[in-house]
PDB file of C-alpha atoms in Angstrom:
ATOM      1  CA  MET H   1     245.483  67.942 399.290  1.00 81.00           C
ATOM      2  CA  SER H   2     246.932  70.726 401.439  1.00 88.00           C
ATOM      3  CA  ASP H   3     250.725  70.974 401.984  1.00 95.00           C
ATOM      4  CA  ILE H   4     250.155  73.024 405.253  1.00 94.00           C
ATOM      5  CA  THR H   5     247.244  72.883 407.594  1.00 95.00           C
ATOM      6  CA  LEU H   6     247.229  74.999 410.688  1.00 94.00           C
ATOM      7  CA  VAL H   7     244.597  75.449 413.332  1.00 94.00           C
ATOM      8  CA  GLU H   8     244.433  78.239 415.874  1.00 93.00           C
ATOM      9  CA  ASN H   9     241.902  78.451 418.640  1.00 93.00           C
ATOM     10  CA  HIS H  10     240.755  81.925 419.466  1.00 94.00           C
ATOM     11  CA  THR H  11     238.424  83.871 421.730  1.00 94.00           C
ATOM     12  CA  LEU H  12     237.438  86.496 419.130  1.00 93.00           C
ATOM     13  CA  THR H  13     233.821  87.066 418.102  1.00 94.00           C
ATOM     14  CA  MET H  14     233.102  85.982 414.445  1.00 95.00           C
ATOM     15  CA  GLU H  15     233.084  89.607 413.496  1.00 95.00           C
ATOM     16  CA  GLN H  16     236.474  90.234 415.061  1.00 94.00           C
ATOM     17  CA  ALA H  17     237.912  87.116 413.326  1.00 94.00           C
ATOM     18  CA  ARG H  18     236.550  88.079 410.123  1.00 96.00           C
ATOM     19  CA  GLU H  19     238.187  91.661 410.604  1.00 94.00           C
ATOM     20  CA  VAL H  20     241.499  90.075 411.379  1.00 93.00           C
ATOM     21  CA  ALA H  21     241.323  87.790 408.253  1.00 93.00           C
ATOM     22  CA  GLN H  22     240.301  90.685 406.077  1.00 94.00           C
ATOM     23  CA  GLN H  23     243.404  92.724 407.236  1.00 90.00           C
ATOM     24  CA  VAL H  24     245.573  89.660 406.508  1.00 88.00           C
ATOM     25  CA  ALA H  25     243.923  89.259 402.929  1.00 92.00           C
ATOM     26  CA  GLU H  26     244.522  92.993 402.138  1.00 91.00           C
ATOM     27  CA  GLN H  27     248.143  92.693 403.362  1.00 88.00           C
ATOM     28  CA  MET H  28     248.669  89.495 401.241  1.00 88.00           C
ATOM     29  CA  LYS H  29     247.228  91.347 398.220  1.00 91.00           C
ATOM     30  CA  THR H  30     249.488  94.337 398.632  1.00 90.00           C
ATOM     31  CA  ASP H  31     252.686  92.451 399.460  1.00 86.00           C
ATOM     32  CA  TYR H  32     252.409  89.350 397.242  1.00 86.00           C
ATOM     33  CA  GLU H  33     249.591  90.115 394.839  1.00 92.00           C
ATOM     34  CA  ILE H  34     247.476  87.250 396.160  1.00 93.00           C
ATOM     35  CA  GLY H  35     243.849  87.532 395.094  1.00 96.00           C
ATOM     36  CA  TYR H  36     241.018  86.447 397.485  1.00 96.00           C
ATOM     37  CA  VAL H  37     237.397  86.101 397.736  1.00 98.00           C
ATOM     38  CA  TRP H  38     235.006  85.423 400.676  1.00 97.00           C
ATOM     39  CA  GLU H  39     232.591  82.571 400.536  1.00 98.00           C
ATOM     40  CA  GLY H  40     230.595  82.902 403.787  1.00 97.00           C
ATOM     41  CA  ASP H  41     233.142  82.501 406.600  1.00 97.00           C
ATOM     42  CA  VAL H  42     235.806  81.006 404.345  1.00 98.00           C
ATOM     43  CA  LEU H  43     238.465  83.248 402.764  1.00 97.00           C
ATOM     44  CA  ASN H  44     239.765  81.665 399.536  1.00 97.00           C
ATOM     45  CA  PHE H  45     243.136  82.979 398.198  1.00 96.00           C
ATOM     46  CA  LYS H  46     245.236  82.155 395.213  1.00 97.00           C
ATOM     47  CA  ARG H  47     248.108  83.329 393.065  1.00 95.00           C
ATOM     48  CA  SER H  48     250.601  81.506 390.902  1.00 94.00           C
ATOM     49  CA  GLY H  49     252.409  79.033 393.146  1.00 93.00           C
ATOM     50  CA  VAL H  50     250.164  79.114 396.174  1.00 95.00           C
ATOM     51  CA  SER H  51     246.457  78.798 397.003  1.00 96.00           C
ATOM     52  CA  GLY H  52     244.318  78.014 400.014  1.00 96.00           C
ATOM     53  CA  THR H  53     241.606  78.787 402.432  1.00 97.00           C
ATOM     54  CA  LEU H  54     241.135  80.316 405.804  1.00 96.00           C
ATOM     55  CA  ALA H  55     238.026  78.911 407.369  1.00 97.00           C
ATOM     56  CA  LEU H  56     236.572  80.669 410.391  1.00 97.00           C
ATOM     57  CA  THR H  57     234.270  79.208 412.933  1.00 96.00           C
ATOM     58  CA  GLU H  58     233.332  80.191 416.471  1.00 95.00           C
ATOM     59  CA  GLY H  59     236.510  79.887 418.478  1.00 95.00           C
ATOM     60  CA  ARG H  60     238.646  78.394 415.654  1.00 95.00           C
ATOM     61  CA  ALA H  61     240.580  79.509 412.472  1.00 95.00           C
ATOM     62  CA  GLN H  62     241.827  76.741 410.115  1.00 95.00           C
ATOM     63  CA  LEU H  63     244.282  77.562 407.359  1.00 94.00           C
ATOM     64  CA  ASP H  64     244.896  75.166 404.518  1.00 96.00           C
ATOM     65  CA  VAL H  65     247.642  76.039 401.987  1.00 95.00           C
ATOM     66  CA  THR H  66     248.652  74.318 398.850  1.00 96.00           C
ATOM     67  CA  LEU H  67     252.100  75.162 397.527  1.00 95.00           C
ATOM     68  CA  GLY H  68     253.247  75.033 393.957  1.00 94.00           C
ATOM     69  CA  PHE H  69     256.324  72.995 392.805  1.00 93.00           C
ATOM     70  CA  MET H  70     258.616  75.912 393.340  1.00 91.00           C
ATOM     71  CA  LEU H  71     257.651  76.597 396.885  1.00 91.00           C
ATOM     72  CA  LYS H  72     257.424  72.985 398.104  1.00 93.00           C
ATOM     73  CA  GLY H  73     260.984  73.083 399.072  1.00 92.00           C
ATOM     74  CA  PHE H  74     260.262  75.988 401.472  1.00 92.00           C
ATOM     75  CA  ARG H  75     257.277  74.282 403.015  1.00 93.00           C
ATOM     76  CA  LYS H  76     258.676  74.039 406.603  1.00 94.00           C
ATOM     77  CA  LYS H  77     259.944  77.664 406.591  1.00 93.00           C
ATOM     78  CA  VAL H  78     256.566  78.836 405.349  1.00 90.00           C
ATOM     79  CA  GLU H  79     254.690  76.819 407.845  1.00 92.00           C
ATOM     80  CA  GLU H  80     256.731  78.206 410.757  1.00 93.00           C
ATOM     81  CA  GLN H  81     256.258  81.772 409.735  1.00 90.00           C
ATOM     82  CA  VAL H  82     252.611  81.451 408.963  1.00 90.00           C
ATOM     83  CA  GLY H  83     252.081  79.608 412.191  1.00 89.00           C
ATOM     84  CA  ARG H  84     253.709  82.371 414.308  1.00 90.00           C
ATOM     85  CA  ASN H  85     251.636  85.014 412.514  1.00 89.00           C
ATOM     86  CA  MET H  86     248.372  83.105 412.975  1.00 89.00           C
ATOM     87  CA  HIS H  87     249.094  82.626 416.551  1.00 89.00           C
ATOM     88  CA  LYS H  88     249.732  86.306 417.003  1.00 90.00           C
ATOM     89  CA  LEU H  89     246.685  87.388 414.997  1.00 89.00           C
ATOM     90  CA  PHE H  90     244.191  85.137 416.667  1.00 88.00           C
ATOM     91  CA  SER H  91     245.594  85.308 420.231  1.00 81.00           C
ATOM     92  CA  ALA H  92     243.972  87.220 423.107  1.00 58.00           C
ATOM     93  CA  ASP H  93     245.921  90.255 422.188  1.00 54.00           C
ATOM     94  CA  ALA H  94     244.058  90.353 418.919  1.00 51.00           C
ATOM     95  CA  THR H  95     240.880  90.727 420.683  1.00 47.00           C
ATOM     96  CA  ARG H  96     242.106  93.969 422.239  1.00 45.00           C
ATOM     97  CA  GLN H  97     243.322  95.248 418.764  1.00 50.00           C
ATOM     98  CA  ALA H  98     240.239  94.468 416.776  1.00 46.00           C
TER      99      ALA H  98
END
């Protein structure tokens, strides 16, 4: 069961949404050493203390995150920050950037 579930509606094409998600995955890999793998239109990511998926569908991105014991106390803060980032990335402005 996920500790955090966030859904963001978007107007991106599937190709644009996947490009945005790929950029995020590469940044997470660089910044936090989080590994990832694509399974169709679902990005699976994992490292010690955190795992989850980012599922892309036409007009929608759903992020499910499971936090390890040490991060559960920071759930609210993580959820707020990730929610802001998701909104920014999948907003209409992202369409112009992609």
